[in-house]
PDB file of C-alpha atoms in Angstrom:
ATOM      1  CA  MET F   1      66.374 191.542 102.574  1.00  0.00           C
ATOM      2  CA  PRO F   2      67.528 195.124 103.247  1.00  0.00           C
ATOM      3  CA  ASN F   3      65.410 196.327 100.322  1.00  0.00           C
ATOM      4  CA  ASN F   4      62.419 194.492 101.736  1.00  0.00           C
ATOM      5  CA  MET F   5      63.032 196.127 105.109  1.00  0.00           C
ATOM      6  CA  LYS F   6      63.215 199.621 103.561  1.00  0.00           C
ATOM      7  CA  LEU F   7      60.054 198.963 101.581  1.00  0.00           C
ATOM      8  CA  TYR F   8      58.345 197.731 104.737  1.00  0.00           C
ATOM      9  CA  GLN F   9      59.443 200.831 106.695  1.00  0.00           C
ATOM     10  CA  LEU F  10      58.292 203.176 103.912  1.00  0.00           C
ATOM     11  CA  THR F  11      54.958 201.361 103.757  1.00  0.00           C
ATOM     12  CA  VAL F  12      54.506 201.686 107.520  1.00  0.00           C
ATOM     13  CA  ILE F  13      55.421 205.393 107.474  1.00  0.00           C
ATOM     14  CA  PHE F  14      53.095 206.039 104.524  1.00  0.00           C
ATOM     15  CA  SER F  15      50.274 204.124 106.251  1.00  0.00           C
ATOM     16  CA  VAL F  16      50.668 206.099 109.473  1.00  0.00           C
ATOM     17  CA  LEU F  17      50.750 209.431 107.616  1.00  0.00           C
ATOM     18  CA  PHE F  18      47.762 208.472 105.483  1.00  0.00           C
ATOM     19  CA  SER F  19      45.836 207.420 108.615  1.00  0.00           C
ATOM     20  CA  LEU F  20      46.659 210.690 110.375  1.00  0.00           C
ATOM     21  CA  MET F  21      45.561 212.731 107.355  1.00  0.00           C
ATOM     22  CA  GLY F  22      42.310 210.769 107.117  1.00  0.00           C
ATOM     23  CA  PHE F  23      41.630 211.149 110.822  1.00  0.00           C
ATOM     24  CA  SER F  24      42.395 214.886 110.703  1.00  0.00           C
ATOM     25  CA  TYR F  25      40.068 215.405 107.746  1.00  0.00           C
ATOM     26  CA  ASN F  26      37.328 213.402 109.461  1.00  0.00           C
ATOM     27  CA  VAL F  27      37.605 215.476 112.662  1.00  0.00           C
ATOM     28  CA  TRP F  28      37.583 218.728 110.666  1.00  0.00           C
ATOM     29  CA  ARG F  29      34.543 217.606 108.622  1.00  0.00           C
ATOM     30  CA  MET F  30      32.631 216.535 111.753  1.00  0.00           C
ATOM     31  CA  GLU F  31      33.362 219.897 113.370  1.00  0.00           C
ATOM     32  CA  ILE F  32      32.063 221.771 110.304  1.00  0.00           C
ATOM     33  CA  THR F  33      28.995 219.542 110.155  1.00  0.00           C
ATOM     34  CA  GLU F  34      28.247 220.105 113.843  1.00  0.00           C
ATOM     35  CA  ASN F  35      28.647 223.858 113.466  1.00  0.00           C
ATOM     36  CA  ASN F  36      26.346 223.899 110.430  1.00  0.00           C
ATOM     37  CA  SER F  37      23.809 221.830 112.347  1.00  0.00           C
ATOM     38  CA  ASN F  38      23.867 224.312 115.248  1.00  0.00           C
ATOM     39  CA  VAL F  39      23.480 227.247 112.850  1.00  0.00           C
ATOM     40  CA  ARG F  40      20.565 225.552 111.052  1.00  0.00           C
ATOM     41  CA  THR F  41      18.802 224.783 114.325  1.00  0.00           C
ATOM     42  CA  ALA F  42      19.213 228.382 115.522  1.00  0.00           C
ATOM     43  CA  CYS F  43      17.990 229.704 112.178  1.00  0.00           C
ATOM     44  CA  PHE F  44      14.899 227.503 112.159  1.00  0.00           C
ATOM     45  CA  GLU F  45      14.047 228.542 115.717  1.00  0.00           C
ATOM     46  CA  MET F  46      14.547 232.180 114.756  1.00  0.00           C
ATOM     47  CA  LEU F  47      12.221 231.787 111.757  1.00  0.00           C
ATOM     48  CA  LEU F  48       9.534 230.393 114.052  1.00  0.00           C
ATOM     49  CA  GLU F  49       9.962 233.259 116.510  1.00  0.00           C
ATOM     50  CA  LEU F  50       9.958 235.827 113.694  1.00  0.00           C
ATOM     51  CA  ALA F  51       6.662 234.429 112.418  1.00  0.00           C
ATOM     52  CA  GLU F  52       5.224 234.732 115.910  1.00  0.00           C
ATOM     53  CA  VAL F  53       6.414 238.343 116.239  1.00  0.00           C
ATOM     54  CA  GLN F  54       4.812 239.149 112.890  1.00  0.00           C
ATOM     55  CA  GLN F  55       1.565 237.463 113.976  1.00  0.00           C
ATOM     56  CA  LEU F  56       1.695 239.393 117.251  1.00  0.00           C
ATOM     57  CA  VAL F  57       2.035 242.706 115.395  1.00  0.00           C
ATOM     58  CA  TYR F  58      -0.859 241.806 113.069  1.00  0.00           C
ATOM     59  CA  ALA F  59      -3.054 240.801 116.024  1.00  0.00           C
ATOM     60  CA  ALA F  60      -2.247 244.042 117.846  1.00  0.00           C
ATOM     61  CA  HIS F  61      -2.644 246.359 114.873  1.00  0.00           C
ATOM     62  CA  TYR F  62      -5.312 244.828 112.631  1.00  0.00           C
ATOM     63  CA  ASP F  63      -7.376 242.876 115.173  1.00  0.00           C
ATOM     64  CA  ASN F  64      -6.925 245.228 118.142  1.00  0.00           C
ATOM     65  CA  ASN F  65      -6.360 242.083 120.160  1.00  0.00           C
ATOM     66  CA  LEU F  66      -4.224 243.025 123.131  1.00  0.00           C
ATOM     67  CA  GLU F  67      -4.133 239.442 124.365  1.00  0.00           C
ATOM     68  CA  GLN F  68      -2.573 237.947 121.221  1.00  0.00           C
ATOM     69  CA  GLY F  69      -0.791 241.211 120.471  1.00  0.00           C
ATOM     70  CA  ASN F  70       0.729 241.541 123.928  1.00  0.00           C
ATOM     71  CA  PRO F  71       3.928 243.636 123.768  1.00  0.00           C
ATOM     72  CA  ARG F  72       5.462 241.795 126.754  1.00  0.00           C
ATOM     73  CA  VAL F  73       5.311 238.580 124.754  1.00  0.00           C
ATOM     74  CA  GLY F  74       6.869 240.493 121.859  1.00  0.00           C
ATOM     75  CA  TRP F  75       9.744 241.635 124.065  1.00  0.00           C
ATOM     76  CA  VAL F  76      10.464 238.033 125.047  1.00  0.00           C
ATOM     77  CA  LYS F  77      10.375 236.859 121.437  1.00  0.00           C
ATOM     78  CA  VAL F  78      12.569 239.696 120.179  1.00  0.00           C
ATOM     79  CA  GLY F  79      15.022 238.987 122.991  1.00  0.00           C
ATOM     80  CA  LEU F  80      15.101 235.292 122.109  1.00  0.00           C
ATOM     81  CA  ILE F  81      15.732 236.144 118.448  1.00  0.00           C
ATOM     82  CA  ALA F  82      18.657 238.342 119.475  1.00  0.00           C
ATOM     83  CA  ASP F  83      20.036 235.577 121.711  1.00  0.00           C
ATOM     84  CA  LEU F  84      19.755 232.921 119.002  1.00  0.00           C
ATOM     85  CA  SER F  85      21.401 235.229 116.472  1.00  0.00           C
ATOM     86  CA  SER F  86      24.687 234.834 118.356  1.00  0.00           C
ATOM     87  CA  LEU F  87      24.787 231.268 116.990  1.00  0.00           C
ATOM     88  CA  THR F  88      24.496 232.453 113.379  1.00  0.00           C
ATOM     89  CA  ASN F  89      26.669 234.923 111.477  1.00  0.00           C
ATOM     90  CA  GLN F  90      27.413 238.620 111.724  1.00  0.00           C
ATOM     91  CA  SER F  91      24.817 239.804 109.199  1.00  0.00           C
ATOM     92  CA  VAL F  92      21.954 237.916 110.885  1.00  0.00           C
ATOM     93  CA  ALA F  93      23.105 239.178 114.282  1.00  0.00           C
ATOM     94  CA  LYS F  94      23.221 242.755 112.935  1.00  0.00           C
ATOM     95  CA  GLU F  95      19.681 242.527 111.559  1.00  0.00           C
ATOM     96  CA  SER F  96      18.496 240.997 114.845  1.00  0.00           C
ATOM     97  CA  VAL F  97      19.968 243.911 116.798  1.00  0.00           C
ATOM     98  CA  GLU F  98      18.214 246.247 114.373  1.00  0.00           C
ATOM     99  CA  LEU F  99      14.948 244.359 115.030  1.00  0.00           C
ATOM    100  CA  THR F 100      15.426 244.893 118.769  1.00  0.00           C
ATOM    101  CA  GLN F 101      15.976 248.620 118.170  1.00  0.00           C
ATOM    102  CA  VAL F 102      12.947 248.955 115.881  1.00  0.00           C
ATOM    103  CA  TRP F 103      10.816 247.011 118.338  1.00  0.00           C
ATOM    104  CA  SER F 104      11.953 249.158 121.269  1.00  0.00           C
ATOM    105  CA  THR F 105      10.969 252.370 119.480  1.00  0.00           C
ATOM    106  CA  GLN F 106       7.767 251.158 117.804  1.00  0.00           C
ATOM    107  CA  TRP F 107       6.079 248.596 120.070  1.00  0.00           C
ATOM    108  CA  HIS F 108       3.993 251.160 121.958  1.00  0.00           C
ATOM    109  CA  SER F 109       2.566 252.570 118.704  1.00  0.00           C
ATOM    110  CA  MET F 110       1.978 249.350 116.775  1.00  0.00           C
ATOM    111  CA  HIS F 111      -1.635 249.079 117.960  1.00  0.00           C
ATOM    112  CA  ASP F 112      -2.852 252.235 116.253  1.00  0.00           C
ATOM    113  CA  ASP F 113      -0.037 253.412 113.964  1.00  0.00           C
ATOM    114  CA  GLU F 114       0.222 251.697 110.565  1.00  0.00           C
ATOM    115  CA  GLN F 115       3.767 252.974 110.045  1.00  0.00           C
ATOM    116  CA  ALA F 116       4.985 251.556 113.375  1.00  0.00           C
ATOM    117  CA  ALA F 117       3.492 248.143 112.622  1.00  0.00           C
ATOM    118  CA  SER F 118       4.955 248.242 109.106  1.00  0.00           C
ATOM    119  CA  GLN F 119       8.438 249.126 110.368  1.00  0.00           C
ATOM    120  CA  ILE F 120       8.436 246.173 112.748  1.00  0.00           C
ATOM    121  CA  VAL F 121       7.196 243.772 110.066  1.00  0.00           C
ATOM    122  CA  GLU F 122       9.718 245.152 107.568  1.00  0.00           C
ATOM    123  CA  GLN F 123      12.566 244.498 110.010  1.00  0.00           C
ATOM    124  CA  VAL F 124      11.218 241.001 110.685  1.00  0.00           C
ATOM    125  CA  ASP F 125      11.408 240.442 106.917  1.00  0.00           C
ATOM    126  CA  ASN F 126      14.985 241.779 106.835  1.00  0.00           C
ATOM    127  CA  VAL F 127      16.073 239.280 109.494  1.00  0.00           C
ATOM    128  CA  ARG F 128      14.238 236.514 107.647  1.00  0.00           C
ATOM    129  CA  GLU F 129      16.057 237.352 104.393  1.00  0.00           C
ATOM    130  CA  GLU F 130      19.470 237.269 106.086  1.00  0.00           C
ATOM    131  CA  ILE F 131      18.616 233.896 107.606  1.00  0.00           C
ATOM    132  CA  LYS F 132      17.681 232.532 104.182  1.00  0.00           C
ATOM    133  CA  ARG F 133      20.975 233.771 102.750  1.00  0.00           C
ATOM    134  CA  LEU F 134      22.911 232.145 105.564  1.00  0.00           C
ATOM    135  CA  LEU F 135      21.092 228.820 105.202  1.00  0.00           C
ATOM    136  CA  ALA F 136      21.730 228.799 101.452  1.00  0.00           C
ATOM    137  CA  SER F 137      25.460 229.356 102.032  1.00  0.00           C
ATOM    138  CA  LEU F 138      25.998 226.444 104.440  1.00  0.00           C
ATOM    139  CA  ASP F 139      27.861 223.320 103.280  1.00  0.00           C
TER     140      ASP F 139
END
């Protein structure tokens, strides 16, 4: 009977440890999954906003449409992109800050200066590429 008792105690201890390890792994995996979900959502929203900024630049420069190419709308979109980038990684955030800087120096010229419009669109593409890299790297 003492051997049975030791075996029973070892089985109980092993079961408790195994349960704790399983629970810990499950909590860790759910946390990673939630984080990845938040990053994906932010990235998809950023891609939508980036497309709208690019469309805004094209409307302002190529169509001379100040209604669809309104710089105030562009400021809001660029600001939202920068805000959402805080939910991503450092490289996307860096490119988003760079987009804000390019926008702030080029928005007033984008209507009639091809180079200004091209610089904004090029930076939009840089942010987009970093987002694609980040999305590809997620678990």
